[in-house]
Coordinates of C-alpha atoms in Angstrom, one line a residue:
M599 CA -67.8 42.3 13.1
A600 CA -65.1 41.9 15.7
P601 CA -63.2 45.0 16.6
P602 CA -59.7 45.3 14.9
L603 CA -58.0 44.9 18.3
I604 CA -59.7 41.7 19.1
T605 CA -59.0 40.4 15.6
N606 CA -55.3 41.2 15.9
M607 CA -55.2 39.6 19.3
A608 CA -56.9 36.5 18.0
S609 CA -54.6 36.2 15.0
G610 CA -51.6 36.9 17.2
G611 CA -52.7 34.2 19.6
C612 CA -53.1 31.7 16.8
L613 CA -49.6 32.6 15.5
L614 CA -48.1 32.1 19.0
F615 CA -49.9 28.8 19.4
F616 CA -48.6 27.6 16.1
L617 CA -45.1 28.6 16.9
L618 CA -45.3 26.8 20.3
F619 CA -46.8 23.7 18.7
S620 CA -44.1 23.7 16.0
S621 CA -41.3 24.0 18.6
F622 CA -42.9 21.2 20.6
S623 CA -43.2 19.0 17.6
A624 CA -39.5 19.5 16.6
L625 CA -38.4 18.7 20.1
S626 CA -40.6 15.8 21.1
F627 CA -40.6 13.6 18.1
A628 CA -37.0 12.6 18.0
L629 CA -36.3 9.0 18.7
T630 CA -34.0 8.0 21.6
D631 CA -31.4 5.3 21.0
A632 CA -33.5 3.0 23.2
E633 CA -36.6 3.5 20.9
V634 CA -34.5 2.9 17.8
A635 CA -33.2 -0.3 19.3
F636 CA -36.7 -1.4 20.3
I637 CA -38.1 -0.7 16.8
A638 CA -35.2 -2.5 15.1
H639 CA -35.8 -5.4 17.5
R640 CA -39.4 -5.5 16.5
Q641 CA -38.5 -5.8 12.9
L642 CA -36.0 -8.6 13.5
L643 CA -38.7 -10.5 15.3
A644 CA -41.1 -10.0 12.5
L645 CA -38.8 -10.7 9.5
P646 CA -38.5 -14.2 8.1
E647 CA -35.0 -15.7 8.4
D648 CA -34.0 -14.5 4.9
G649 CA -35.9 -11.2 5.1
D650 CA -38.1 -12.2 2.1
L651 CA -41.6 -13.5 1.5
P652 CA -42.0 -17.2 0.7
E653 CA -42.5 -17.9 -3.0
N654 CA -45.9 -19.4 -2.3
Y655 CA -47.0 -16.7 0.1
E656 CA -50.8 -16.7 0.5
V657 CA -52.5 -13.4 1.1
Q658 CA -55.3 -13.7 3.7
V659 CA -57.8 -11.0 4.5
D660 CA -61.1 -10.6 6.1
A661 CA -63.8 -12.3 4.0
K662 CA -66.0 -9.3 4.4
L663 CA -63.6 -7.1 2.4
N664 CA -64.2 -6.9 -1.3
F665 CA -61.4 -5.8 -3.7
E666 CA -61.5 -4.8 -7.3
N667 CA -58.6 -7.1 -8.1
D668 CA -56.0 -9.2 -6.4
R669 CA -53.3 -6.6 -6.8
L670 CA -55.3 -4.1 -4.7
K671 CA -55.8 -6.9 -2.1
N672 CA -52.0 -7.5 -2.0
A673 CA -51.6 -3.7 -1.6
Y674 CA -54.1 -3.7 1.3
V675 CA -52.1 -6.4 3.1
A676 CA -48.8 -4.5 2.6
L677 CA -50.2 -1.2 3.8
Q678 CA -51.9 -2.7 6.8
A679 CA -48.6 -4.5 7.7
L680 CA -46.8 -1.1 7.4
K681 CA -49.4 0.5 9.7
K682 CA -48.9 -2.1 12.3
A683 CA -45.1 -1.6 12.1
I684 CA -45.5 2.1 12.9
F685 CA -44.4 3.1 16.4
S686 CA -45.4 6.7 16.2
D687 CA -47.4 8.8 13.7
P688 CA -47.5 12.3 15.2
F689 CA -49.3 13.9 12.2
G690 CA -51.8 11.1 11.7
F691 CA -50.8 10.2 8.2
T692 CA -52.2 6.7 8.5
V693 CA -55.3 7.5 10.5
N694 CA -57.6 6.9 7.5
W695 CA -55.8 3.7 6.5
E696 CA -58.9 1.6 7.1
G697 CA -61.1 -0.6 4.8
E698 CA -60.6 -2.0 1.3
D699 CA -60.4 1.4 -0.6
V700 CA -56.6 1.6 -0.4
C701 CA -56.6 4.3 -3.2
S702 CA -58.2 6.7 -0.6
Y703 CA -55.4 6.2 1.9
K704 CA -53.4 9.3 2.6
G705 CA -50.1 9.2 0.8
V706 CA -51.2 6.3 -1.5
F707 CA -51.5 6.9 -5.3
C708 CA -53.3 4.6 -7.7
A709 CA -53.1 4.4 -11.5
P710 CA -53.8 1.9 -14.3
A711 CA -51.5 -1.0 -14.4
L712 CA -48.7 -0.8 -17.0
D713 CA -49.4 -4.2 -18.3
D714 CA -53.2 -4.0 -18.2
E715 CA -54.9 -0.5 -18.3
K716 CA -58.2 -2.1 -17.1
L717 CA -56.6 -2.8 -13.7
T718 CA -56.2 -0.2 -11.1
V719 CA -53.2 -0.7 -8.9
V720 CA -51.2 1.1 -6.2
A721 CA -48.5 2.9 -8.2
G722 CA -46.9 5.0 -5.5
L723 CA -46.5 5.7 -1.7
D724 CA -45.4 9.1 -0.5
L725 CA -44.9 9.6 3.2
N726 CA -42.3 12.4 2.9
H727 CA -42.0 14.5 6.1
A728 CA -44.5 12.4 8.0
D729 CA -42.1 12.0 10.9
I730 CA -43.3 8.4 11.3
A731 CA -41.3 6.1 13.5
G732 CA -41.3 2.4 12.7
H733 CA -39.8 -0.2 10.4
L734 CA -40.5 -1.6 7.0
P735 CA -42.3 -4.9 7.1
V736 CA -41.5 -7.8 4.7
E737 CA -45.1 -7.6 3.3
M738 CA -44.2 -4.4 1.5
G739 CA -42.8 -6.6 -1.1
L740 CA -46.4 -7.2 -2.3
L741 CA -46.5 -3.6 -3.7
T742 CA -45.2 -5.0 -7.0
D743 CA -46.8 -2.2 -9.1
A744 CA -45.2 0.6 -7.1
A745 CA -42.9 2.8 -9.2
L746 CA -42.4 5.4 -6.5
I747 CA -41.7 5.1 -2.8
H748 CA -40.9 8.3 -1.0
L749 CA -40.2 7.9 2.8
N750 CA -37.8 10.8 3.3
S751 CA -37.6 12.7 6.6
N752 CA -39.1 10.1 8.9
R753 CA -37.8 8.0 11.7
F754 CA -37.8 4.6 10.1
C755 CA -35.2 2.2 11.6
G756 CA -33.8 -1.3 10.8
I757 CA -33.0 -2.6 7.3
I758 CA -34.5 -2.6 3.8
P759 CA -36.1 -6.1 3.6
R760 CA -35.0 -8.5 1.0
S761 CA -38.6 -8.7 -0.2
F762 CA -38.2 -5.3 -1.8
R763 CA -36.4 -7.0 -4.7
R764 CA -39.9 -7.8 -6.0
L765 CA -40.6 -4.1 -6.8
I766 CA -39.2 -4.4 -10.3
L767 CA -41.1 -1.4 -11.6
M768 CA -39.4 0.9 -9.1
H769 CA -38.4 4.3 -10.7
E770 CA -37.8 6.5 -7.7
F771 CA -36.8 5.2 -4.3
D772 CA -36.1 7.8 -1.5
V773 CA -35.5 6.7 2.1
S774 CA -33.3 9.7 2.9
N775 CA -33.1 11.2 6.4
N776 CA -34.1 8.2 8.4
R777 CA -32.2 5.8 10.6
F778 CA -31.8 2.8 8.4
V779 CA -28.8 0.6 9.1
G780 CA -26.8 -2.3 7.6
S781 CA -24.7 -2.8 4.5
F782 CA -25.6 -1.2 1.2
P783 CA -29.2 -2.4 0.4
E784 CA -28.3 -4.6 -2.6
V785 CA -32.0 -5.2 -3.3
V786 CA -32.0 -1.9 -5.2
L787 CA -29.6 -3.5 -7.7
E788 CA -32.4 -5.8 -8.8
W789 CA -34.6 -2.9 -10.0
P790 CA -34.0 -2.6 -13.8
S791 CA -35.5 0.8 -14.3
C792 CA -34.7 2.8 -11.2
K793 CA -33.5 6.3 -12.1
Y794 CA -33.5 8.1 -8.7
L795 CA -31.9 6.5 -5.7
D796 CA -31.6 8.5 -2.5
L797 CA -30.0 6.8 0.6
R798 CA -28.5 9.9 2.2
F799 CA -28.7 10.8 5.9
N800 CA -28.9 7.2 7.2
D801 CA -26.5 4.8 8.9
F802 CA -25.6 2.5 6.0
E803 CA -22.1 1.2 6.2
G804 CA -19.4 -1.0 4.5
E805 CA -18.5 -1.2 0.9
L806 CA -20.2 0.0 -2.3
P807 CA -20.9 -2.8 -4.7
P808 CA -19.2 -2.2 -8.1
E809 CA -22.5 -3.2 -9.8
L810 CA -24.1 0.0 -8.5
F811 CA -22.5 2.0 -11.2
H812 CA -23.7 -0.3 -14.0
K813 CA -27.3 0.7 -13.3
E814 CA -28.9 3.4 -15.4
H815 CA -29.4 5.9 -12.6
D816 CA -29.9 9.6 -13.2
A817 CA -29.4 10.8 -9.6
L818 CA -27.6 8.9 -6.9
F819 CA -27.3 10.2 -3.3
L820 CA -25.0 8.3 -0.9
N821 CA -23.9 11.2 1.3
H822 CA -24.0 11.3 5.1
N823 CA -23.8 7.6 5.8
R824 CA -20.9 5.4 7.1
F825 CA -19.6 3.8 3.9
T826 CA -15.9 3.0 4.2
S827 CA -14.8 1.5 0.9
I828 CA -12.9 2.9 -2.0
I829 CA -14.9 4.3 -4.9
P830 CA -15.0 1.4 -7.4
D831 CA -13.3 1.8 -10.8
T832 CA -16.7 1.0 -12.3
L833 CA -17.7 4.6 -11.5
G834 CA -17.0 5.5 -15.1
H835 CA -19.9 3.3 -16.3
S836 CA -22.5 5.3 -14.4
T837 CA -25.0 7.3 -16.4
V838 CA -25.8 9.7 -13.5
S839 CA -26.0 13.4 -13.9
V840 CA -25.7 14.0 -10.2
V841 CA -23.9 11.9 -7.6
N842 CA -23.0 12.7 -4.0
F843 CA -20.4 10.7 -2.0
G844 CA -20.0 13.3 0.7
F845 CA -19.7 12.9 4.4
N846 CA -18.7 9.2 4.5
N847 CA -15.4 7.5 5.1
F848 CA -14.4 6.7 1.5
T849 CA -10.7 6.2 1.0
G850 CA -8.4 5.8 -2.0
C851 CA -8.3 7.9 -5.1
I852 CA -10.8 9.2 -7.6
P853 CA -10.9 6.5 -10.3
R854 CA -9.5 7.5 -13.7
S855 CA -12.7 6.1 -15.2
I856 CA -14.5 9.3 -14.0
G857 CA -13.6 10.8 -17.4
N858 CA -16.1 8.5 -19.1
M859 CA -19.1 10.0 -17.2
K860 CA -20.4 12.0 -20.2
N861 CA -23.8 12.9 -18.5
L862 CA -22.2 14.2 -15.3
N863 CA -23.2 17.7 -14.1
E864 CA -22.5 17.6 -10.4
I865 CA -20.2 15.4 -8.3
I866 CA -19.5 15.8 -4.6
F867 CA -16.7 14.1 -2.8
M868 CA -16.5 16.4 0.2
N869 CA -15.6 15.3 3.8
N870 CA -14.1 11.8 3.2
Q871 CA -10.6 10.4 3.3
L872 CA -9.9 10.5 -0.4
G873 CA -6.4 11.3 -1.4
G874 CA -3.7 11.1 -4.1
C875 CA -3.6 13.4 -7.0
F876 CA -6.5 14.5 -9.2
P877 CA -6.8 12.2 -12.3
P878 CA -6.2 14.2 -15.4
E879 CA -9.3 12.5 -16.9
I880 CA -11.5 15.0 -15.0
G881 CA -10.8 17.3 -17.8
N882 CA -13.0 15.2 -20.1
L883 CA -16.1 16.2 -18.1
G884 CA -17.2 18.9 -20.5
N885 CA -20.7 19.2 -18.9
L886 CA -19.5 19.3 -15.3
Q887 CA -20.9 22.3 -13.4
V888 CA -20.2 21.4 -9.8
L889 CA -17.1 19.7 -8.4
D890 CA -16.5 19.6 -4.7
V891 CA -13.6 17.7 -3.3
S892 CA -13.1 19.8 -0.1
N893 CA -12.1 18.3 3.2
N894 CA -10.1 15.3 2.0
V895 CA -6.3 14.7 1.7
F896 CA -5.6 15.3 -1.9
I897 CA -2.1 16.3 -2.9
G898 CA -0.3 17.7 -5.9
S899 CA -1.5 20.5 -8.1
F900 CA -4.2 21.1 -10.7
P901 CA -3.7 19.0 -13.8
K902 CA -3.6 21.1 -17.0
T903 CA -6.7 19.3 -18.1
F904 CA -8.7 21.3 -15.6
L905 CA -8.6 24.1 -18.1
E906 CA -11.0 22.0 -20.2
L907 CA -13.8 22.3 -17.6
R908 CA -15.6 25.0 -19.7
S909 CA -19.0 24.4 -18.0
I910 CA -17.7 24.5 -14.4
E911 CA -19.5 27.0 -12.1
E912 CA -18.7 25.8 -8.6
L913 CA -15.2 24.5 -7.9
A914 CA -14.3 23.7 -4.3
V915 CA -10.9 22.2 -3.4
G916 CA -10.5 23.7 0.1
Y917 CA -9.0 21.8 3.1
N918 CA -6.6 19.5 1.3
R919 CA -2.9 19.3 0.9
L920 CA -2.6 20.8 -2.6
T921 CA 0.5 22.7 -3.6
G922 CA 1.8 24.7 -6.5
F923 CA 0.6 27.9 -8.1
V924 CA -3.0 28.9 -8.9
T925 CA -2.9 30.2 -12.4
E926 CA -4.8 32.9 -14.1
K927 CA -6.2 30.5 -16.7
I928 CA -8.0 28.3 -14.2
C929 CA -9.4 31.4 -12.5
S930 CA -10.7 32.6 -15.9
L931 CA -12.8 29.6 -16.8
P932 CA -15.8 31.0 -18.7
K933 CA -18.7 30.0 -16.4
L934 CA -16.8 30.0 -13.1
A935 CA -18.8 31.7 -10.3
N936 CA -17.2 30.3 -7.1
F937 CA -13.7 29.0 -6.7
T938 CA -12.6 28.0 -3.2
F939 CA -9.0 26.8 -2.7
A940 CA -8.6 27.8 0.9
Y941 CA -6.6 25.9 3.5
N942 CA -4.2 24.1 1.3
Y943 CA -0.4 24.7 0.7
F944 CA -0.5 26.8 -2.5
S945 CA 2.6 29.0 -2.7
G946 CA 1.2 31.6 -5.0
E947 CA -1.7 32.8 -7.1
A948 CA -2.3 35.0 -10.1
Q949 CA -3.6 38.5 -9.6
K950 CA -6.9 37.3 -11.2
C951 CA -7.4 34.7 -8.4
M952 CA -7.2 37.2 -5.5
P953 CA -10.5 37.8 -3.7
N954 CA -12.0 41.2 -4.8
P955 CA -15.5 42.5 -4.1
K956 CA -15.5 43.9 -7.7
N957 CA -15.0 40.4 -9.2
K958 CA -18.0 38.5 -10.5
V959 CA -16.2 35.4 -9.4
K960 CA -16.0 34.6 -5.7
F961 CA -12.5 33.4 -4.7
D962 CA -11.2 32.2 -1.3
D963 CA -7.4 31.9 -0.9
T964 CA -7.1 31.9 2.9
G965 CA -5.0 29.5 4.9
N966 CA -2.4 28.8 2.2
C967 CA 1.3 29.6 2.0
M968 CA 1.2 32.7 -0.2
P969 CA 3.7 35.4 0.9
G970 CA 2.1 38.8 1.3
R971 CA -1.4 37.5 1.4
P972 CA -3.5 37.8 4.6
K973 CA -4.6 34.9 6.8
Q974 CA -1.9 32.4 5.6
K975 CA -0.1 29.5 7.3
N976 CA 3.2 30.3 9.0
T977 CA 6.5 29.3 7.4
K978 CA 7.1 26.5 9.8
T979 CA 3.9 24.8 8.8
C980 CA 4.4 25.4 5.1
F981 CA 8.1 24.6 4.6
P982 CA 7.9 20.8 5.0
V983 CA 5.0 20.5 2.5
V984 CA 5.9 23.1 -0.1
T985 CA 9.5 21.9 -0.4
K986 CA 8.5 18.2 -0.8
P987 CA 7.9 17.4 -4.5
V988 CA 4.9 15.2 -5.3
D989 CA 5.2 12.4 -7.9
C990 CA 1.6 11.9 -9.0
S991 CA 2.6 8.8 -10.9
K992 CA 3.0 7.1 -7.5
H993 CA -0.1 8.7 -5.9
C994 CA -3.1 7.6 -8.0
G995 CA -2.7 10.6 -10.4
G996 CA -3.1 8.2 -13.2
G997 CA -3.6 4.9 -11.4
S998 CA -6.5 2.9 -9.9
S999 CA -8.7 4.1 -7.1
T1000 CA -6.6 2.2 -4.5
P1001 CA -4.1 4.7 -3.3
D1002 CA -1.0 4.6 -1.2
K1003 CA -2.4 1.8 0.9
P1004 CA 0.1 -0.7 -0.4
K1005 CA 2.7 1.6 1.1
T1006 CA 1.2 1.0 4.5
P1007 CA 3.2 -2.1 4.9
R1008 CA 6.0 0.2 5.6
P1009 CA 6.7 -1.8 8.7
Q1010 CA 8.6 -4.2 6.4
P1011 CA 11.2 -1.6 5.5
P1012 CA 12.0 -1.2 9.1
Q1013 CA 12.7 -4.9 9.2
T1014 CA 15.6 -4.4 6.9
P1015 CA 17.4 -2.5 9.6
K1016 CA 16.7 -5.6 11.7
T1017 CA 19.5 -7.2 9.8
E1018 CA 21.4 -4.1 10.9
K1019 CA 23.0 -3.9 7.5
P1020 CA 24.1 -0.4 8.4
P1021 CA 26.2 -1.9 11.1
T1022 CA 27.7 -4.4 8.8
P1023 CA 29.1 -1.6 6.6
K1024 CA 30.3 -0.1 9.7
A1025 CA 32.1 -3.4 10.2
E1026 CA 34.8 -1.5 8.4
P1027 CA 35.3 0.9 11.3
P1028 CA 36.1 -2.1 13.5
P1029 CA 39.3 -2.5 11.6
T1030 CA 40.3 0.9 12.7
P1031 CA 40.2 -0.1 16.3
K1032 CA 41.8 -3.3 15.2
A1033 CA 44.5 -1.1 14.0
E1034 CA 45.5 -1.1 17.6
P1035 CA 47.5 -4.2 17.8
P1036 CA 46.6 -5.0 21.4
P1037 CA 42.9 -4.6 20.9
T1038 CA 42.7 -6.5 17.7
P1039 CA 43.8 -9.8 19.3
K1040 CA 41.4 -9.0 22.0
V1041 CA 38.6 -8.7 19.4
E1042 CA 39.3 -12.3 18.6
S1043 CA 39.4 -13.1 22.3
P1044 CA 35.9 -11.8 23.0
P1045 CA 34.4 -14.6 21.0
T1046 CA 36.2 -17.0 23.3
P1047 CA 34.8 -15.2 26.4
K1048 CA 31.5 -15.4 24.8
A1049 CA 31.9 -19.1 24.9
E1050 CA 33.2 -19.0 28.4
P1051 CA 30.4 -16.9 30.0
P1052 CA 27.4 -18.9 28.8
P1053 CA 25.3 -17.0 31.3
T1054 CA 25.8 -13.8 29.3
P1055 CA 24.1 -15.3 26.2
K1056 CA 21.4 -16.6 28.5
A1057 CA 20.9 -13.1 29.6
E1058 CA 21.2 -11.8 26.1
P1059 CA 18.0 -13.2 24.7
P1060 CA 15.7 -11.7 27.3
P1061 CA 17.5 -8.4 27.3
T1062 CA 17.5 -8.1 23.6
P1063 CA 13.8 -7.7 23.6
K1064 CA 13.8 -5.4 26.5
A1065 CA 16.8 -3.3 25.7
E1066 CA 17.1 -3.6 22.0
P1067 CA 13.8 -1.8 21.1
P1068 CA 15.1 1.5 22.4
P1069 CA 18.6 1.0 21.2
T1070 CA 17.7 -0.1 17.7
P1071 CA 16.2 3.2 16.8
K1072 CA 18.9 5.1 18.7
A1073 CA 21.6 2.6 18.0
E1074 CA 21.6 2.8 14.3
P1075 CA 23.2 6.3 14.0
P1076 CA 24.4 8.3 16.9
P1077 CA 22.7 6.4 19.7
T1078 CA 25.3 3.7 19.6
P1079 CA 27.8 6.0 21.3
K1080 CA 25.1 7.1 23.6
A1081 CA 24.2 3.6 24.4
E1082 CA 27.7 2.5 25.1
P1083 CA 28.9 5.2 27.4
P1084 CA 25.9 5.2 29.7
K1085 CA 25.9 1.5 29.8
T1086 CA 29.5 1.1 30.8
P1087 CA 29.0 3.3 33.8
E1088 CA 25.8 1.4 34.3
A1089 CA 27.9 -1.7 34.5
E1090 CA 27.6 -1.2 38.2
Q1091 CA 23.9 -1.3 37.9
T1092 CA 24.1 -4.4 35.7
S1093 CA 24.3 -6.3 38.9
E1094 CA 20.6 -5.6 39.1
A1095 CA 19.8 -4.8 35.5
E1096 CA 22.5 -6.5 33.5
P1097 CA 19.9 -8.0 31.2
P1098 CA 19.0 -4.7 29.6
Q1099 CA 22.7 -3.7 29.4
T1100 CA 23.9 -7.1 28.3
P1101 CA 21.9 -6.8 25.2
E1102 CA 23.3 -3.5 24.5
V1103 CA 26.5 -4.9 25.8
E1104 CA 26.5 -7.5 23.2
P1105 CA 26.3 -5.1 20.3
P1106 CA 28.1 -2.3 22.1
Q1107 CA 29.9 -4.6 24.5
T1108 CA 31.9 -5.8 21.6
P1109 CA 33.3 -2.4 21.5
E1110 CA 33.7 -2.9 25.1
V1111 CA 35.8 -5.6 23.8
E1112 CA 37.8 -2.7 22.6
P1113 CA 37.3 -1.1 25.8
P1114 CA 39.3 -4.0 26.8
Q1115 CA 41.8 -1.5 25.7
T1116 CA 41.8 -1.2 29.5
P1117 CA 43.7 -4.4 29.2
E1118 CA 46.1 -2.3 27.5
A1119 CA 46.9 -1.5 31.0
E1120 CA 46.3 -5.0 32.1
P1121 CA 46.8 -7.4 29.2
P1122 CA 46.2 -10.3 31.4
K1123 CA 42.8 -8.9 32.0
T1124 CA 41.9 -9.4 28.4
P1125 CA 38.8 -11.0 29.7
E1126 CA 37.8 -7.4 29.9
A1127 CA 36.1 -8.5 26.7
E1128 CA 33.8 -9.4 29.6
P1129 CA 33.7 -5.9 31.1
P1130 CA 30.1 -5.9 30.3
K1131 CA 30.1 -9.4 31.7
T1132 CA 32.4 -8.5 34.5
P1133 CA 29.6 -7.0 36.4
E1134 CA 28.4 -10.5 36.7
A1135 CA 31.7 -12.0 38.0
E1136 CA 34.2 -9.2 38.4
P1137 CA 32.6 -6.2 39.9
P1138 CA 36.0 -5.0 41.0
Q1139 CA 37.1 -4.7 37.4
T1140 CA 34.2 -2.4 36.8
P1141 CA 36.2 0.5 38.0
E1142 CA 38.6 -0.5 35.3
V1143 CA 35.7 -0.5 33.0
K1144 CA 35.0 3.0 34.0
P1145 CA 38.3 4.3 32.8
P1146 CA 37.7 2.8 29.4
P1147 CA 34.5 4.9 29.0
T1148 CA 36.7 7.7 27.8
P1149 CA 38.1 5.6 24.9
K1150 CA 34.6 4.2 24.4
V1151 CA 34.1 7.1 22.1
E1152 CA 36.1 4.9 19.7
P1153 CA 34.4 1.7 20.5
P1154 CA 31.1 2.8 19.1
P1155 CA 32.2 1.8 15.6
T1156 CA 33.5 -1.5 16.7
P1157 CA 30.3 -2.6 18.3
K1158 CA 28.9 -2.5 14.9
A1159 CA 31.6 -5.1 13.9
E1160 CA 29.9 -7.8 15.9
P1161 CA 26.3 -6.6 15.7
P1162 CA 25.8 -8.8 12.7
P1163 CA 25.8 -11.9 14.8
T1164 CA 23.8 -10.3 17.6
P1165 CA 21.1 -8.9 15.2
K1166 CA 20.2 -12.5 14.3
A1167 CA 18.8 -12.8 17.8
E1168 CA 17.8 -9.2 18.0
P1169 CA 15.6 -8.9 14.9
P1170 CA 12.5 -10.2 16.5
P1171 CA 12.4 -7.4 19.0
T1172 CA 13.0 -4.7 16.5
P1173 CA 9.8 -5.4 14.5
K1174 CA 7.9 -4.9 17.7
A1175 CA 9.6 -1.6 18.2
E1176 CA 9.4 -0.6 14.5
P1177 CA 5.6 -0.8 14.0
P1178 CA 5.2 2.8 15.1
P1179 CA 6.3 3.8 11.6
T1180 CA 3.4 3.0 10.8
P1181 CA -26.8 18.9 0.2
K1182 CA -25.0 21.4 -1.7
V1183 CA -26.8 19.9 -4.6
D1184 CA -30.5 20.9 -4.5
L1185 CA -32.2 18.1 -6.4
S1186 CA -35.6 19.4 -5.8
C1187 CA -35.5 20.4 -9.4
V1188 CA -34.4 17.1 -10.8
Y1189 CA -37.9 15.8 -10.9
C1190 CA -39.9 19.1 -10.9

């Protein structure tokens, strides 16, 4: 018998070796991007053009091999093709995948066929946590008796082949925690009896097909992918008890049809771009135990129907833009154990909702706008949100899942200013300057000069795009005065940069037509309607233009008298300037 010291040293050495090996395994088996690309390329080269097997596909094997039935022969072909598609098998899961006895292969399960108990078939494949790197060959479509395929926590790349549509007995399909890519694998929609579908932790992208929620799934995991669509309104048809949409790029609102999901126990929306108000139909989910909508952009407050969530245990709404008051009733739901409403814009809460170590319920109210509570937002941050009322009737509170996107065409409203209608009403002010007898006739004269100096209109078109963008935003309200004064002094500069000023001169220069009030001193120089234009031909008169700047405080209104004509040419630029407006759920028990 070995001395205790030697035994302890031996056991300690084994433990150290095990830890070192485990660390090495964790660090050395990750695929590089180059390896992923290589494996995906291998799959593309091996796949038929349509990713499916020919209808008349003939299975060919070594004549020396004897199989109990053709289905086992097909399974042999499928599994050997999978073995050849493996790039790395660090734990040797497929080492014994040799010979015709496929039922002895590690990870392969056989059972009597459902349609003929006398036949033994491959009913399942379980390679969970094998850390295998490779791709799925098209021949796997030959496993037509498989009801279970578990491939989670491996390093499979590429796509789910079209040939998988043949696996019509599929009941559980788990390819989570791999590196699959492409759009949603619609082959799974052709499995009539699939109950468990797990696609999480991959790189699937694009839209979710509405048909997905017409399938009779019990558990559906879509989290940690790259899906970007709205959540279809067909959601309410789903029979799932657990569904996870988290960590994607879903937009829009929660569909109202969610209230029809009578079997629903857990639903996760966290870490997306979902918004709008909560649909009141959520209150119909009497069996709901977990609701997580954190890290989105929801607005509004809790619907009164939330008080009907009598089975809710976990309620997480943190990191949104919710407002209002957190009532005692919602904090007193009978089975509530954890309620997180941190980092919103709630302005108050009932005493019952305040975090307290003595409470059985865990509350988190940090990062809100509650006076007197610790770790809240400052007033400057809260005021713009808290004081802005939310109309949920316009924010998906009771509408479809497509939210405020239609409002994105907000660039169109800015186009209305393109007509510069505001200036047209301001056309009334011009009469005030017209009240000055001398200027009024001069207002009429400007048009004539406009005909006289054709060059100015020639300069006007180009300038309008260049000068108008800045003026338009600024020119609508106060900027007009700001635009005119500087420009009149800049009349000297117009010699070099008249184009920019001329545009502004045109709208504001009309006022400069009023500045022609300088003609009040020199009536004959009424062409001072050309002051802006004078820089082109009468630089000496520019000094006289400078005196008018003082009265140009009055001109601002008048420019708006003639803007209507100019805007017709100016609108195009304005649009170009306007555009700126521009798993918590542990499912290990689901099938225990």
